[in-house]
mmCIF file of C-alpha atoms in Angstrom:
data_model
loop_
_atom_site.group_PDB
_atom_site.id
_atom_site.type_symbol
_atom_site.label_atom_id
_atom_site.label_comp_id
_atom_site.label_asym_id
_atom_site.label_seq_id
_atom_site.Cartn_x
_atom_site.Cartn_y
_atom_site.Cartn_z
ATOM 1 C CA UNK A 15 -9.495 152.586 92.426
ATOM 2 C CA UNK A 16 -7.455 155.744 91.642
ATOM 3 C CA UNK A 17 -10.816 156.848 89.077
ATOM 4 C CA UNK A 18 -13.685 155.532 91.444
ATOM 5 C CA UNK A 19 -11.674 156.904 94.501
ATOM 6 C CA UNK A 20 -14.896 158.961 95.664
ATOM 7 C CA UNK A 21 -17.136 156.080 95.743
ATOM 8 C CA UNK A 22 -15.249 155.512 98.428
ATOM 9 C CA UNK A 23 -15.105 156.176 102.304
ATOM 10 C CA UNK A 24 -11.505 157.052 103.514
ATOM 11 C CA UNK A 25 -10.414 157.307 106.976
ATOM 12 C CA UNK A 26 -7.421 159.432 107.693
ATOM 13 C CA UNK A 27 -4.633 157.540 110.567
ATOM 14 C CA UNK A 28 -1.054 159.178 111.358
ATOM 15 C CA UNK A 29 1.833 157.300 112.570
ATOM 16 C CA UNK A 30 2.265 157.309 116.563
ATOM 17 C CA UNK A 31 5.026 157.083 118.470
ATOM 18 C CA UNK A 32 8.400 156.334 116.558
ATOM 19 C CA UNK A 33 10.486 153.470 118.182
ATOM 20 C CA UNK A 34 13.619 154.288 119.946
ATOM 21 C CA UNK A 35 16.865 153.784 118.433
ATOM 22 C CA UNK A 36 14.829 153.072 115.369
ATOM 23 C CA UNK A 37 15.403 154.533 111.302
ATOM 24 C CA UNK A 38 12.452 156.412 110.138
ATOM 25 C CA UNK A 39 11.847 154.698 106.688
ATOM 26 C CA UNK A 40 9.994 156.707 103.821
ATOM 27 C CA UNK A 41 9.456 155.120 100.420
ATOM 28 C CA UNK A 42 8.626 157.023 97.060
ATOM 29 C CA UNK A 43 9.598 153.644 94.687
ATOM 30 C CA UNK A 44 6.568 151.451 94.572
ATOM 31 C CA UNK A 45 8.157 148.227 93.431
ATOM 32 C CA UNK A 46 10.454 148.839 96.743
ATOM 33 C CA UNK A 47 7.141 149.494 98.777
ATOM 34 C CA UNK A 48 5.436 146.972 97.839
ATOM 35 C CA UNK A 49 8.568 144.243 98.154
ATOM 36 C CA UNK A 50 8.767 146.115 102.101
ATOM 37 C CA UNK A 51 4.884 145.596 102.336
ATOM 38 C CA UNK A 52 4.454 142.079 101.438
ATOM 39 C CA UNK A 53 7.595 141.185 104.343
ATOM 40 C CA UNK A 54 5.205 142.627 106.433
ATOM 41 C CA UNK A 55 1.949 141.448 105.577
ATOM 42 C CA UNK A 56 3.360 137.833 105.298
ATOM 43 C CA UNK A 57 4.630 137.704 109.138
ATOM 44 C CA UNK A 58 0.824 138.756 110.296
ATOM 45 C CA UNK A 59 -1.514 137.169 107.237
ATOM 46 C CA UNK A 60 -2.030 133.939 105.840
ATOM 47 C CA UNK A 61 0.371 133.120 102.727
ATOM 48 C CA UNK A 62 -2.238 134.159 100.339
ATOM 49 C CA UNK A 63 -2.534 137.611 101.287
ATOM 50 C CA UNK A 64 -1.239 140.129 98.538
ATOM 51 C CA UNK A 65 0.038 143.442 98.303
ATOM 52 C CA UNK A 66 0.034 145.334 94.779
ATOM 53 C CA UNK A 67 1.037 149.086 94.529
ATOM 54 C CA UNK A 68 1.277 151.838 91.829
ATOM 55 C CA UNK A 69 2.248 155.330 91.841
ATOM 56 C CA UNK A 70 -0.296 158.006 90.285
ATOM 57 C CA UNK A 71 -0.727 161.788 91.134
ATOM 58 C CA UNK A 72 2.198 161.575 93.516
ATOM 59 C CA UNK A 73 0.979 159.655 95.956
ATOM 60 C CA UNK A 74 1.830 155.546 96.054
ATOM 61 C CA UNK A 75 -1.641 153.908 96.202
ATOM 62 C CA UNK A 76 -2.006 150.277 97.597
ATOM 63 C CA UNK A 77 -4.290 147.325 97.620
ATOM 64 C CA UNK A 78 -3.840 144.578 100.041
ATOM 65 C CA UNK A 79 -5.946 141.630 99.832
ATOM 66 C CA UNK A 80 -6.100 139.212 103.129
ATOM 67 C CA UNK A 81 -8.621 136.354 102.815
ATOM 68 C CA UNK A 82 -10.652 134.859 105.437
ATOM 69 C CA UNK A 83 -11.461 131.946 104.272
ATOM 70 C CA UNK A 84 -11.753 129.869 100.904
ATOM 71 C CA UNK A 85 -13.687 132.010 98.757
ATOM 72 C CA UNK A 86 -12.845 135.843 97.262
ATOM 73 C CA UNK A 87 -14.245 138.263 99.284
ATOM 74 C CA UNK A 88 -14.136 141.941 98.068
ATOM 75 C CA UNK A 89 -14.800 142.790 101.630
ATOM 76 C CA UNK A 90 -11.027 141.282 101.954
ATOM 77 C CA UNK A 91 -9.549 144.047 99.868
ATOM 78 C CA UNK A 92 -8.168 146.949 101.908
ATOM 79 C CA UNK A 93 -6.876 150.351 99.785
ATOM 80 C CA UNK A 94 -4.318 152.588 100.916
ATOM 81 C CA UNK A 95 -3.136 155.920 99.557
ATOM 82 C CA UNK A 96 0.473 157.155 100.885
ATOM 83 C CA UNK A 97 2.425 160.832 100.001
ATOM 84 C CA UNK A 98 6.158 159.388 100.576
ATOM 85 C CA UNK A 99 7.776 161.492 103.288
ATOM 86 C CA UNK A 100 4.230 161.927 105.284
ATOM 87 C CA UNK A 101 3.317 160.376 108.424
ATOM 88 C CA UNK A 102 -0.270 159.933 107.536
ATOM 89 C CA UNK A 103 -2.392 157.499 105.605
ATOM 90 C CA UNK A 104 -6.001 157.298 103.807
ATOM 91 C CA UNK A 105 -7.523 153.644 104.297
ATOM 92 C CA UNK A 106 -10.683 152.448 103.248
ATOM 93 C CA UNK A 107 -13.135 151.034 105.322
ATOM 94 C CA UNK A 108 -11.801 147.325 107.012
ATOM 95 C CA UNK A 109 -13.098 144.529 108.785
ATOM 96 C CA UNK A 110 -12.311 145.058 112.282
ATOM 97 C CA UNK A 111 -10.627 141.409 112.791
ATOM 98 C CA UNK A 112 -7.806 142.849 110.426
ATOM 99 C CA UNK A 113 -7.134 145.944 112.270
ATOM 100 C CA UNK A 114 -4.763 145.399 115.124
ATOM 101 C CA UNK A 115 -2.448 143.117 112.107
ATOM 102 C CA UNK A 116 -2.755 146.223 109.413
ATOM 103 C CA UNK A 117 -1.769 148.530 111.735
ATOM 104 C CA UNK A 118 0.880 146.803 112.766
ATOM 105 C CA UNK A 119 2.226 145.681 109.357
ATOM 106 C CA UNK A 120 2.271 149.728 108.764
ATOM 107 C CA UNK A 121 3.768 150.945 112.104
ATOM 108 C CA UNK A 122 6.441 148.425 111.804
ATOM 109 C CA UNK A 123 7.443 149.323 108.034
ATOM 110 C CA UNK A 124 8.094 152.825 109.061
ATOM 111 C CA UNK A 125 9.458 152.428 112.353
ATOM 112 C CA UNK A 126 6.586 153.602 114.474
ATOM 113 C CA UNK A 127 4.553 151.418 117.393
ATOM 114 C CA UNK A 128 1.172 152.494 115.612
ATOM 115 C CA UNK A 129 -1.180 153.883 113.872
ATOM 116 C CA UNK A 130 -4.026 156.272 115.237
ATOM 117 C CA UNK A 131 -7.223 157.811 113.735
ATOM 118 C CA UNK A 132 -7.449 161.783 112.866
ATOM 119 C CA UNK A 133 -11.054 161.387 112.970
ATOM 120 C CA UNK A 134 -11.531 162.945 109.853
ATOM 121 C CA UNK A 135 -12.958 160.719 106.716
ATOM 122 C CA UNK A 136 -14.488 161.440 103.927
ATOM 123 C CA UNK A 137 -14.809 160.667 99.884
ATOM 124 C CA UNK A 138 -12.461 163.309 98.150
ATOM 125 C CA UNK A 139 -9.204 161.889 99.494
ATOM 126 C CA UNK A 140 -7.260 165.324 98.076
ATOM 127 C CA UNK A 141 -9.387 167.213 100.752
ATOM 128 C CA UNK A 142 -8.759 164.914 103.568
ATOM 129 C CA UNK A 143 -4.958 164.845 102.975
ATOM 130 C CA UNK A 144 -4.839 168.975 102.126
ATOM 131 C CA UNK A 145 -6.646 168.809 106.356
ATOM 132 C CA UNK A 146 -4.428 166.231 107.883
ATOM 133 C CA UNK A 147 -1.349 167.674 106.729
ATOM 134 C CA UNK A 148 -1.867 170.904 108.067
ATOM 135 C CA UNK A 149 -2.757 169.523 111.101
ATOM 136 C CA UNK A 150 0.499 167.602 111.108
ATOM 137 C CA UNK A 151 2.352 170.664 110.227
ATOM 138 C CA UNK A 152 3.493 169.150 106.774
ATOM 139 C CA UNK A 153 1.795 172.390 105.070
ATOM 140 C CA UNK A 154 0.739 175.375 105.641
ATOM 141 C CA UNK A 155 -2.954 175.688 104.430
ATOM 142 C CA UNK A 156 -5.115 178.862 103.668
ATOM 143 C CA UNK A 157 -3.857 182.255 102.778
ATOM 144 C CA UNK A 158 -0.200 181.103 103.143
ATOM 145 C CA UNK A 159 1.802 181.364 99.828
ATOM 146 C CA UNK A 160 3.597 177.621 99.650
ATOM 147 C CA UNK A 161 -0.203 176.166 100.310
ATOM 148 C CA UNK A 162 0.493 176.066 95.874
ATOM 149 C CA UNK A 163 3.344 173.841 96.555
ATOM 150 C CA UNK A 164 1.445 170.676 96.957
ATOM 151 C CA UNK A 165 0.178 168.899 93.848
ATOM 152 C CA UNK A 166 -2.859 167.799 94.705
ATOM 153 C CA UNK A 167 -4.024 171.037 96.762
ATOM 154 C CA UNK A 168 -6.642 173.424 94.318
ATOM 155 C CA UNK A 169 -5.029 176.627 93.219
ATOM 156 C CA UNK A 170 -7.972 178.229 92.349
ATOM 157 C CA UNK A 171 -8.676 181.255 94.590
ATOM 158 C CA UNK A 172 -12.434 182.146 95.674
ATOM 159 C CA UNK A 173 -14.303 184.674 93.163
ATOM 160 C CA UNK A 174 -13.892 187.695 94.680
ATOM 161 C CA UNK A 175 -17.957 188.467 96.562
ATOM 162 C CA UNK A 176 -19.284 191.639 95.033
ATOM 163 C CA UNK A 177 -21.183 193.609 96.209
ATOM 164 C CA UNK A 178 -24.032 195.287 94.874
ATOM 165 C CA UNK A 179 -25.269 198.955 95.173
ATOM 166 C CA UNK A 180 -29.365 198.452 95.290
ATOM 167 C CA UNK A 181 -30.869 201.770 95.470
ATOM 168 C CA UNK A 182 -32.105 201.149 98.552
ATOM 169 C CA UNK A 183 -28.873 199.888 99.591
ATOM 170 C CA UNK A 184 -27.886 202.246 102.688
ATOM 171 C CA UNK A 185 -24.025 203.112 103.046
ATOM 172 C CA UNK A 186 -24.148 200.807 106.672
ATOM 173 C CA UNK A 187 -25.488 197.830 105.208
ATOM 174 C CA UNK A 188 -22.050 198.108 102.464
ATOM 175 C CA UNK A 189 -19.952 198.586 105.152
ATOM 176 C CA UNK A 190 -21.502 195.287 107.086
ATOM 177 C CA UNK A 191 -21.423 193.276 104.171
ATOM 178 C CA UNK A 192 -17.675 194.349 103.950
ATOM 179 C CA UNK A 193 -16.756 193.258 107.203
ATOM 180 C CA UNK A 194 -18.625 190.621 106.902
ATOM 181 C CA UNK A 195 -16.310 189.917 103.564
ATOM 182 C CA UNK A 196 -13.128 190.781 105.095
ATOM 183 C CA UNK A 197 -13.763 188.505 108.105
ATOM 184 C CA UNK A 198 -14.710 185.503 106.289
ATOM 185 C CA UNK A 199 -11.832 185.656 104.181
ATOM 186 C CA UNK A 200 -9.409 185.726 107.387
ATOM 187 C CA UNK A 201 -11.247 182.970 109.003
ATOM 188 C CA UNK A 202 -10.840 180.704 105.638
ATOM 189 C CA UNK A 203 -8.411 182.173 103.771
ATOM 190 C CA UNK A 204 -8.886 183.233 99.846
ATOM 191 C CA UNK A 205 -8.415 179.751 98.476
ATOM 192 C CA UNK A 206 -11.583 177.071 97.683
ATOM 193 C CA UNK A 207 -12.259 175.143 101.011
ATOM 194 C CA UNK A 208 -11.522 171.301 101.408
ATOM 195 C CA UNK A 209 -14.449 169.453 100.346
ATOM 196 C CA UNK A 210 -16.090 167.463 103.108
ATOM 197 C CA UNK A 211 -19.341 165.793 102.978
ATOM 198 C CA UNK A 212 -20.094 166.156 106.576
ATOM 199 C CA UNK A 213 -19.102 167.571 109.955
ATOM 200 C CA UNK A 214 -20.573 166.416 112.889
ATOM 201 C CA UNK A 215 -20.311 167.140 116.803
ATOM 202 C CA UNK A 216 -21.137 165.318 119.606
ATOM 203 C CA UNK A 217 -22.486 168.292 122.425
ATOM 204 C CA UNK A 218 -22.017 167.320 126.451
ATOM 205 C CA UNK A 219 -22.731 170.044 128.180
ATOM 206 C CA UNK A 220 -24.346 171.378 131.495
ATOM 207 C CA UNK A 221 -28.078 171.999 130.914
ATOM 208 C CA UNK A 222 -28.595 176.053 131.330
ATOM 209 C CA UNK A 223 -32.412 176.332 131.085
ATOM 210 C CA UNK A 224 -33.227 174.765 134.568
ATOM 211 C CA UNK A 225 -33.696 177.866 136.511
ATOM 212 C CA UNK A 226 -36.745 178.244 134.357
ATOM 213 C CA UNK A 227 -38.173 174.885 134.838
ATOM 214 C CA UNK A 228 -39.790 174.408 138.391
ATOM 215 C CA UNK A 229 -38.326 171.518 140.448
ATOM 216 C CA UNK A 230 -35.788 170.357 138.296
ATOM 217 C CA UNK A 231 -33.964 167.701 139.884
ATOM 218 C CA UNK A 232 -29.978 167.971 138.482
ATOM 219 C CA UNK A 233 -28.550 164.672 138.486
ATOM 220 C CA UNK A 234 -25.050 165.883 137.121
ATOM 221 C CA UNK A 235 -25.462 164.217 134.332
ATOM 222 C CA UNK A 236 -24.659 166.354 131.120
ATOM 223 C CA UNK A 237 -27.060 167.028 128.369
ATOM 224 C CA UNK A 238 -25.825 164.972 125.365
ATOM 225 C CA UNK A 239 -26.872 165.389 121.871
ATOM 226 C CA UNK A 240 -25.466 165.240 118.366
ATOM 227 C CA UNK A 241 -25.509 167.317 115.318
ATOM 228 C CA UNK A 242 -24.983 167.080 112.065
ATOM 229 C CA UNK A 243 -23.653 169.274 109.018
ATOM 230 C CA UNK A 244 -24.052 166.931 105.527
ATOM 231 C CA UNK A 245 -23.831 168.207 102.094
ATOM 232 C CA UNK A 246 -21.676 168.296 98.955
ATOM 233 C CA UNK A 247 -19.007 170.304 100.460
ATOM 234 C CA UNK A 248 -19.862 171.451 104.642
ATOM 235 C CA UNK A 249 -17.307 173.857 104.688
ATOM 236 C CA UNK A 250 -17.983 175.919 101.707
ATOM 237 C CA UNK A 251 -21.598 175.770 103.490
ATOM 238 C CA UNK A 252 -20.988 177.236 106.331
ATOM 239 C CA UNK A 253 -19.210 180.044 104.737
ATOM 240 C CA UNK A 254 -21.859 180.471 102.262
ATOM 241 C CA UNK A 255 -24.070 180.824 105.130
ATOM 242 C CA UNK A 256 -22.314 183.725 106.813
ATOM 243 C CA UNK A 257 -21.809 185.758 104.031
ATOM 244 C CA UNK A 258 -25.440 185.774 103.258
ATOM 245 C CA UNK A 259 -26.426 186.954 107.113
ATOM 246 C CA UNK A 260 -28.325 183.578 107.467
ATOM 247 C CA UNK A 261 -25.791 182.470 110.123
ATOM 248 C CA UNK A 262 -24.243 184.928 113.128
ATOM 249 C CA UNK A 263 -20.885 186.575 112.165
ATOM 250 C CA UNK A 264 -18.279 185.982 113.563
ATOM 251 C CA UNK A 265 -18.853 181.916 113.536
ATOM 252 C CA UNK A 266 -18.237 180.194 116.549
ATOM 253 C CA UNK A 267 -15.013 179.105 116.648
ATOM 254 C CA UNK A 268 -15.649 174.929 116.204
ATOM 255 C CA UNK A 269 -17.078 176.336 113.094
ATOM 256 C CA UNK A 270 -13.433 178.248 112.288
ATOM 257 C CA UNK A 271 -11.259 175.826 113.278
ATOM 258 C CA UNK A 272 -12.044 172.837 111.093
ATOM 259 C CA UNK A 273 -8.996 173.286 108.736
ATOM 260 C CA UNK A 274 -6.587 174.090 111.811
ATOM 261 C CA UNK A 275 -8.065 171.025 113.745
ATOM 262 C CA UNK A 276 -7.687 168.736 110.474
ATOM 263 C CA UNK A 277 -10.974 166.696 111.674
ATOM 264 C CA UNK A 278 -14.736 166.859 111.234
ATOM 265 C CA UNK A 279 -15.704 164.962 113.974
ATOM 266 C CA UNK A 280 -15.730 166.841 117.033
ATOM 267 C CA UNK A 281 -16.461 166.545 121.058
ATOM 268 C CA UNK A 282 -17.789 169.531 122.957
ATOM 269 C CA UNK A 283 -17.854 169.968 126.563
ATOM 270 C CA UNK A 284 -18.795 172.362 129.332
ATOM 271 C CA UNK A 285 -15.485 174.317 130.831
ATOM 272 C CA UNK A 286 -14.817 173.148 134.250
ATOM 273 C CA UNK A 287 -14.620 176.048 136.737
ATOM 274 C CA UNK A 288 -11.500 176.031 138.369
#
């Protein structure tokens, strides 16, 4: 799994709400994980469900099998990929009978009531971890120094954007493209983006066009649509876009806030007037 890790899709869930009176428990020893794990597993799951963990790159990485059943089922394997001290979680994809039980067998081993969803997911699990933790606080991401600090975070910096004198080049368009630089760079810092394969926002809002549309009737109801950003990595896109003038600078700020929000799956509404 830890090799063919981007074939793939992981789901990012944090820990929610820590029970009163209650010892946060963090593990870094897999043998003990897995010997906590299996206590777990075997008050929720049938006797034949089994736990099996290793430690590789840092991060403890776990495959529970729980049958259904008489007959293997890879569908029955779920994987899990923990960074000891964190309070979040990559999971691969799970039947939903399982869910309320796994999330439960989690919670309870680290003294929390549950697990939620980040709504982010993706395949490069690195990425999705380098997001969530900054969301959580755990990091600091960007052009902050101790971003290097983590092991599985890139520390490879951007190449530097040239820019180059045409003839026709006029001292304006240098000066834009500068800007342009300078802003980019302090929206998204100077390190490579988190790869993401896809960001994607679900748009209710008020229609605006219907004073040019004779006798529109205005039911209240919002206009709804979805759209989608897919590619090899979204965010490096969208930069890539903006520095090249194809897309308005400065980026609206759903655009910006991706690695702030830790999610690429995103709701956006109208503003109520007061």
């Amino acid at each position: 799994t830890v090799k063919n890790s981007t074939k793939k899709k992981w789901t990012m869930y944090k820990l929610q709400d820590k029970k009163s009176g209650s010892k946060e428990n963090w593990y870094s020893d897999p043998e003990k994980f897995k010997r906590k794990l299996q206590q777990q597993v075997d008050l929720y799951f049938d006797s034949a469900a089994s736990v099996s963990v290793t430690l590789q790159d840092g991060a403890l990485w776990c495959r529970l099998y729980l049958p259904s059943g008489n007959h293997f089922m890879t569908a029955n394997a779920v994987y899990l990929i923990h960074y000891p001290n964190s309070h979040c979680f990559a999971i691969s994809a799970f039947k939903v009978s399982v869910q309320n039980f796994l999330f439960q067998c989690l919670s309870n081993l680290f003294g929390y009531h549950t697990l939620t969803s980040m709504n982010l997911s993706g395949l490069q699990y690195k990425s999705l971890f380098q997001l969530a933790f900054n969301k959580l606080g755990e990091t600091s991401f960007g052009k902050l120094s101790d971003v290097q600090s983590l092991p599985f975070i890139s520390r490879r910096k951007r190449k530097a954007e040239e820019i180059e004198r045409e003839p026709n080049l006029r001292s304006e368009d240098v000066a834009m493209k500068r800007h342009r630089s300078l802003s980019l760079e302090a929206a998204f810092g100077e390190y490579q983006q988190p790869v993401l394969e896809s960001l994607r926002f679900k748009v209710e809002a008020k229609f605006m066009g219907k004073k040019n549309i004779e006798n529109f009737q205005d039911n209240g109801e919002p206009f709804r649509c979805c759209v989608k950003f897919e590619g090899p990595s979204v965010l490096d896109g969208v930069r890539n876009l903006a520095s090249c003038g194809l897309a308005n600078e400065p980026l609206p700020k759903h655009l910006l806030r991706v690695n702030s929000l830790g999610t690429n799956n995103f709701v956006l509404k109208s503003k109520e007037k007061s």
